[in-house]
Amino acid sequence: MSTLSRPKHIGRNISRIRELRDMKQEALAQALGTNQQAISAMENSETIDEEKLTAVAKALGVTAEGIKNYSDENILSIINNTFNSHDSSTLNAVNFQPTFNPLDKIVELYERLVQAEKDKIEYLEKIIKGK
């Protein structure tokens, strides 16, 4: 068993950061003045020259060092250490408790829909009587 650590796959790191930024390959290609196929090839390569890495980092809004040292574990650690739900739920989004009664909202929307239909009928009757 070797004790040597595998080098970081820079292309994969670029891909993950791009995805986290909700950016498509086409958008990154446009920012770099290249095409989507070149971005795909770059994301599949293990190493990238420093000049290109600096340009990619600038386009992604991170540093070249950030790309080199990126890891999913670090991101999850940051999220876990900075998220406060302030209640007993794991995530507020999962255990969402609205501050209004959903049935009241449905009734309100239904009443607005009925009123809109009445207004429409009244308007059409005016048009017909006007002819």
mmCIF file with all atom_site columns, C-alpha atoms in Angstrom, residues 37-128:
data_model
loop_
_atom_site.group_PDB
_atom_site.id
_atom_site.type_symbol
_atom_site.label_atom_id
_atom_site.label_alt_id
_atom_site.label_comp_id
_atom_site.label_asym_id
_atom_site.label_entity_id
_atom_site.label_seq_id
_atom_site.pdbx_PDB_ins_code
_atom_site.Cartn_x
_atom_site.Cartn_y
_atom_site.Cartn_z
_atom_site.occupancy
_atom_site.B_iso_or_equiv
_atom_site.pdbx_formal_charge
_atom_site.auth_seq_id
_atom_site.auth_comp_id
_atom_site.auth_asym_id
_atom_site.auth_atom_id
_atom_site.pdbx_PDB_model_num
ATOM 1  C CA . GLN A 1 37  ? -15.819 21.502 -25.830 1.00 0.00 ? 37  GLN A CA 1
ATOM 2  C CA . ALA A 1 38  ? -12.634 23.177 -24.544 1.00 0.00 ? 38  ALA A CA 1
ATOM 3  C CA . ILE A 1 39  ? -14.214 23.570 -21.087 1.00 0.00 ? 39  ILE A CA 1
ATOM 4  C CA . SER A 1 40  ? -15.260 19.917 -21.111 1.00 0.00 ? 40  SER A CA 1
ATOM 5  C CA . ALA A 1 41  ? -11.715 18.853 -22.032 1.00 0.00 ? 41  ALA A CA 1
ATOM 6  C CA . MET A 1 42  ? -10.269 21.104 -19.327 1.00 0.00 ? 42  MET A CA 1
ATOM 7  C CA . GLU A 1 43  ? -12.624 19.642 -16.683 1.00 0.00 ? 43  GLU A CA 1
ATOM 8  C CA . ASN A 1 44  ? -11.514 16.148 -17.689 1.00 0.00 ? 44  ASN A CA 1
ATOM 9  C CA . SER A 1 45  ? -7.819  16.929 -17.366 1.00 0.00 ? 45  SER A CA 1
ATOM 10 C CA . GLU A 1 46  ? -5.966  16.396 -14.107 1.00 0.00 ? 46  GLU A CA 1
ATOM 11 C CA . THR A 1 47  ? -3.628  19.374 -14.444 1.00 0.00 ? 47  THR A CA 1
ATOM 12 C CA . ILE A 1 48  ? -3.970  22.828 -15.953 1.00 0.00 ? 48  ILE A CA 1
ATOM 13 C CA . ASP A 1 49  ? -1.298  25.430 -16.577 1.00 0.00 ? 49  ASP A CA 1
ATOM 14 C CA . GLU A 1 50  ? -1.190  28.349 -14.117 1.00 0.00 ? 50  GLU A CA 1
ATOM 15 C CA . GLU A 1 51  ? -2.173  31.032 -16.629 1.00 0.00 ? 51  GLU A CA 1
ATOM 16 C CA . LYS A 1 52  ? -5.329  29.186 -17.670 1.00 0.00 ? 52  LYS A CA 1
ATOM 17 C CA . LEU A 1 53  ? -6.108  28.317 -14.032 1.00 0.00 ? 53  LEU A CA 1
ATOM 18 C CA . THR A 1 54  ? -5.886  31.997 -13.049 1.00 0.00 ? 54  THR A CA 1
ATOM 19 C CA . ALA A 1 55  ? -8.274  32.958 -15.877 1.00 0.00 ? 55  ALA A CA 1
ATOM 20 C CA . VAL A 1 56  ? -10.744 30.224 -14.873 1.00 0.00 ? 56  VAL A CA 1
ATOM 21 C CA . ALA A 1 57  ? -10.546 31.265 -11.218 1.00 0.00 ? 57  ALA A CA 1
ATOM 22 C CA . LYS A 1 58  ? -11.316 34.868 -12.151 1.00 0.00 ? 58  LYS A CA 1
ATOM 23 C CA . ALA A 1 59  ? -14.298 33.770 -14.273 1.00 0.00 ? 59  ALA A CA 1
ATOM 24 C CA . LEU A 1 60  ? -15.620 31.627 -11.397 1.00 0.00 ? 60  LEU A CA 1
ATOM 25 C CA . GLY A 1 61  ? -15.073 34.355 -8.811  1.00 0.00 ? 61  GLY A CA 1
ATOM 26 C CA . VAL A 1 62  ? -12.597 32.358 -6.716  1.00 0.00 ? 62  VAL A CA 1
ATOM 27 C CA . THR A 1 63  ? -8.835  32.232 -6.340  1.00 0.00 ? 63  THR A CA 1
ATOM 28 C CA . ALA A 1 64  ? -6.551  29.788 -8.118  1.00 0.00 ? 64  ALA A CA 1
ATOM 29 C CA . GLU A 1 65  ? -5.554  28.506 -4.656  1.00 0.00 ? 65  GLU A CA 1
ATOM 30 C CA . GLY A 1 66  ? -9.253  27.946 -3.914  1.00 0.00 ? 66  GLY A CA 1
ATOM 31 C CA . ILE A 1 67  ? -9.570  25.737 -6.980  1.00 0.00 ? 67  ILE A CA 1
ATOM 32 C CA . LYS A 1 68  ? -6.423  23.790 -6.110  1.00 0.00 ? 68  LYS A CA 1
ATOM 33 C CA . ASN A 1 69  ? -7.509  23.193 -2.500  1.00 0.00 ? 69  ASN A CA 1
ATOM 34 C CA . TYR A 1 70  ? -11.226 22.607 -3.140  1.00 0.00 ? 70  TYR A CA 1
ATOM 35 C CA . SER A 1 71  ? -12.844 19.587 -1.521  1.00 0.00 ? 71  SER A CA 1
ATOM 36 C CA . ASP A 1 72  ? -16.472 18.596 -0.969  1.00 0.00 ? 72  ASP A CA 1
ATOM 37 C CA . GLU A 1 73  ? -15.638 17.671 2.623   1.00 0.00 ? 73  GLU A CA 1
ATOM 38 C CA . ASN A 1 74  ? -14.480 21.219 3.377   1.00 0.00 ? 74  ASN A CA 1
ATOM 39 C CA . ILE A 1 75  ? -17.654 22.675 1.901   1.00 0.00 ? 75  ILE A CA 1
ATOM 40 C CA . LEU A 1 76  ? -19.864 20.335 3.939   1.00 0.00 ? 76  LEU A CA 1
ATOM 41 C CA . SER A 1 77  ? -17.852 21.131 7.049   1.00 0.00 ? 77  SER A CA 1
ATOM 42 C CA . ILE A 1 78  ? -18.356 24.855 6.518   1.00 0.00 ? 78  ILE A CA 1
ATOM 43 C CA . ILE A 1 79  ? -22.091 24.385 5.959   1.00 0.00 ? 79  ILE A CA 1
ATOM 44 C CA . ASN A 1 80  ? -22.452 22.185 9.045   1.00 0.00 ? 80  ASN A CA 1
ATOM 45 C CA . ASN A 1 81  ? -20.501 24.604 11.219  1.00 0.00 ? 81  ASN A CA 1
ATOM 46 C CA . THR A 1 82  ? -22.330 27.734 10.083  1.00 0.00 ? 82  THR A CA 1
ATOM 47 C CA . PHE A 1 83  ? -25.935 26.542 9.786   1.00 0.00 ? 83  PHE A CA 1
ATOM 48 C CA . ASN A 1 84  ? -28.226 27.327 12.718  1.00 0.00 ? 84  ASN A CA 1
ATOM 49 C CA . SER A 1 85  ? -31.804 26.142 12.504  1.00 0.00 ? 85  SER A CA 1
ATOM 50 C CA . HIS A 1 86  ? -32.887 27.658 15.888  1.00 0.00 ? 86  HIS A CA 1
ATOM 51 C CA . ASP A 1 87  ? -35.466 24.929 16.419  1.00 0.00 ? 87  ASP A CA 1
ATOM 52 C CA . SER A 1 88  ? -35.701 21.183 16.817  1.00 0.00 ? 88  SER A CA 1
ATOM 53 C CA . SER A 1 89  ? -35.872 20.472 13.087  1.00 0.00 ? 89  SER A CA 1
ATOM 54 C CA . THR A 1 90  ? -32.833 19.413 11.112  1.00 0.00 ? 90  THR A CA 1
ATOM 55 C CA . LEU A 1 91  ? -33.578 21.905 8.377   1.00 0.00 ? 91  LEU A CA 1
ATOM 56 C CA . ASN A 1 92  ? -36.180 24.638 8.507   1.00 0.00 ? 92  ASN A CA 1
ATOM 57 C CA . ALA A 1 93  ? -36.969 24.007 4.849   1.00 0.00 ? 93  ALA A CA 1
ATOM 58 C CA . VAL A 1 94  ? -37.852 20.376 5.579   1.00 0.00 ? 94  VAL A CA 1
ATOM 59 C CA . ASN A 1 95  ? -40.020 21.172 8.599   1.00 0.00 ? 95  ASN A CA 1
ATOM 60 C CA . PHE A 1 96  ? -41.634 24.328 7.262   1.00 0.00 ? 96  PHE A CA 1
ATOM 61 C CA . GLN A 1 97  ? -44.483 25.678 9.365   1.00 0.00 ? 97  GLN A CA 1
ATOM 62 C CA . PRO A 1 98  ? -46.281 28.527 7.599   1.00 0.00 ? 98  PRO A CA 1
ATOM 63 C CA . THR A 1 99  ? -47.404 31.535 9.618   1.00 0.00 ? 99  THR A CA 1
ATOM 64 C CA . PHE A 1 100 ? -50.770 31.533 7.828   1.00 0.00 ? 100 PHE A CA 1
ATOM 65 C CA . ASN A 1 101 ? -53.574 29.034 7.419   1.00 0.00 ? 101 ASN A CA 1
ATOM 66 C CA . PRO A 1 102 ? -53.221 27.447 3.958   1.00 0.00 ? 102 PRO A CA 1
ATOM 67 C CA . LEU A 1 103 ? -56.994 26.892 3.742   1.00 0.00 ? 103 LEU A CA 1
ATOM 68 C CA . ASP A 1 104 ? -57.604 30.607 4.281   1.00 0.00 ? 104 ASP A CA 1
ATOM 69 C CA . LYS A 1 105 ? -55.261 31.339 1.387   1.00 0.00 ? 105 LYS A CA 1
ATOM 70 C CA . ILE A 1 106 ? -57.103 28.852 -0.859  1.00 0.00 ? 106 ILE A CA 1
ATOM 71 C CA . VAL A 1 107 ? -60.453 30.446 -0.002  1.00 0.00 ? 107 VAL A CA 1
ATOM 72 C CA . GLU A 1 108 ? -59.008 33.914 -0.622  1.00 0.00 ? 108 GLU A CA 1
ATOM 73 C CA . LEU A 1 109 ? -57.660 32.857 -4.024  1.00 0.00 ? 109 LEU A CA 1
ATOM 74 C CA . TYR A 1 110 ? -60.970 31.205 -4.921  1.00 0.00 ? 110 TYR A CA 1
ATOM 75 C CA . GLU A 1 111 ? -62.893 34.367 -4.011  1.00 0.00 ? 111 GLU A CA 1
ATOM 76 C CA . ARG A 1 112 ? -60.523 36.454 -6.162  1.00 0.00 ? 112 ARG A CA 1
ATOM 77 C CA . LEU A 1 113 ? -61.018 34.031 -9.062  1.00 0.00 ? 113 LEU A CA 1
ATOM 78 C CA . VAL A 1 114 ? -64.812 34.191 -8.748  1.00 0.00 ? 114 VAL A CA 1
ATOM 79 C CA . GLN A 1 115 ? -64.699 38.009 -8.619  1.00 0.00 ? 115 GLN A CA 1
ATOM 80 C CA . ALA A 1 116 ? -62.488 38.133 -11.704 1.00 0.00 ? 116 ALA A CA 1
ATOM 81 C CA . GLU A 1 117 ? -64.978 35.932 -13.573 1.00 0.00 ? 117 GLU A CA 1
ATOM 82 C CA . LYS A 1 118 ? -67.872 38.178 -12.482 1.00 0.00 ? 118 LYS A CA 1
ATOM 83 C CA . ASP A 1 119 ? -65.979 41.240 -13.688 1.00 0.00 ? 119 ASP A CA 1
ATOM 84 C CA . LYS A 1 120 ? -65.270 39.534 -16.995 1.00 0.00 ? 120 LYS A CA 1
ATOM 85 C CA . ILE A 1 121 ? -68.949 38.636 -17.506 1.00 0.00 ? 121 ILE A CA 1
ATOM 86 C CA . GLU A 1 122 ? -70.016 42.190 -16.613 1.00 0.00 ? 122 GLU A CA 1
ATOM 87 C CA . TYR A 1 123 ? -67.516 43.622 -19.099 1.00 0.00 ? 123 TYR A CA 1
ATOM 88 C CA . LEU A 1 124 ? -68.654 41.281 -21.877 1.00 0.00 ? 124 LEU A CA 1
ATOM 89 C CA . GLU A 1 125 ? -72.320 42.154 -21.205 1.00 0.00 ? 125 GLU A CA 1
ATOM 90 C CA . LYS A 1 126 ? -71.469 45.870 -21.555 1.00 0.00 ? 126 LYS A CA 1
ATOM 91 C CA . ILE A 1 127 ? -69.760 45.186 -24.884 1.00 0.00 ? 127 ILE A CA 1
ATOM 92 C CA . ILE A 1 128 ? -72.748 43.190 -26.164 1.00 0.00 ? 128 ILE A CA 1
#
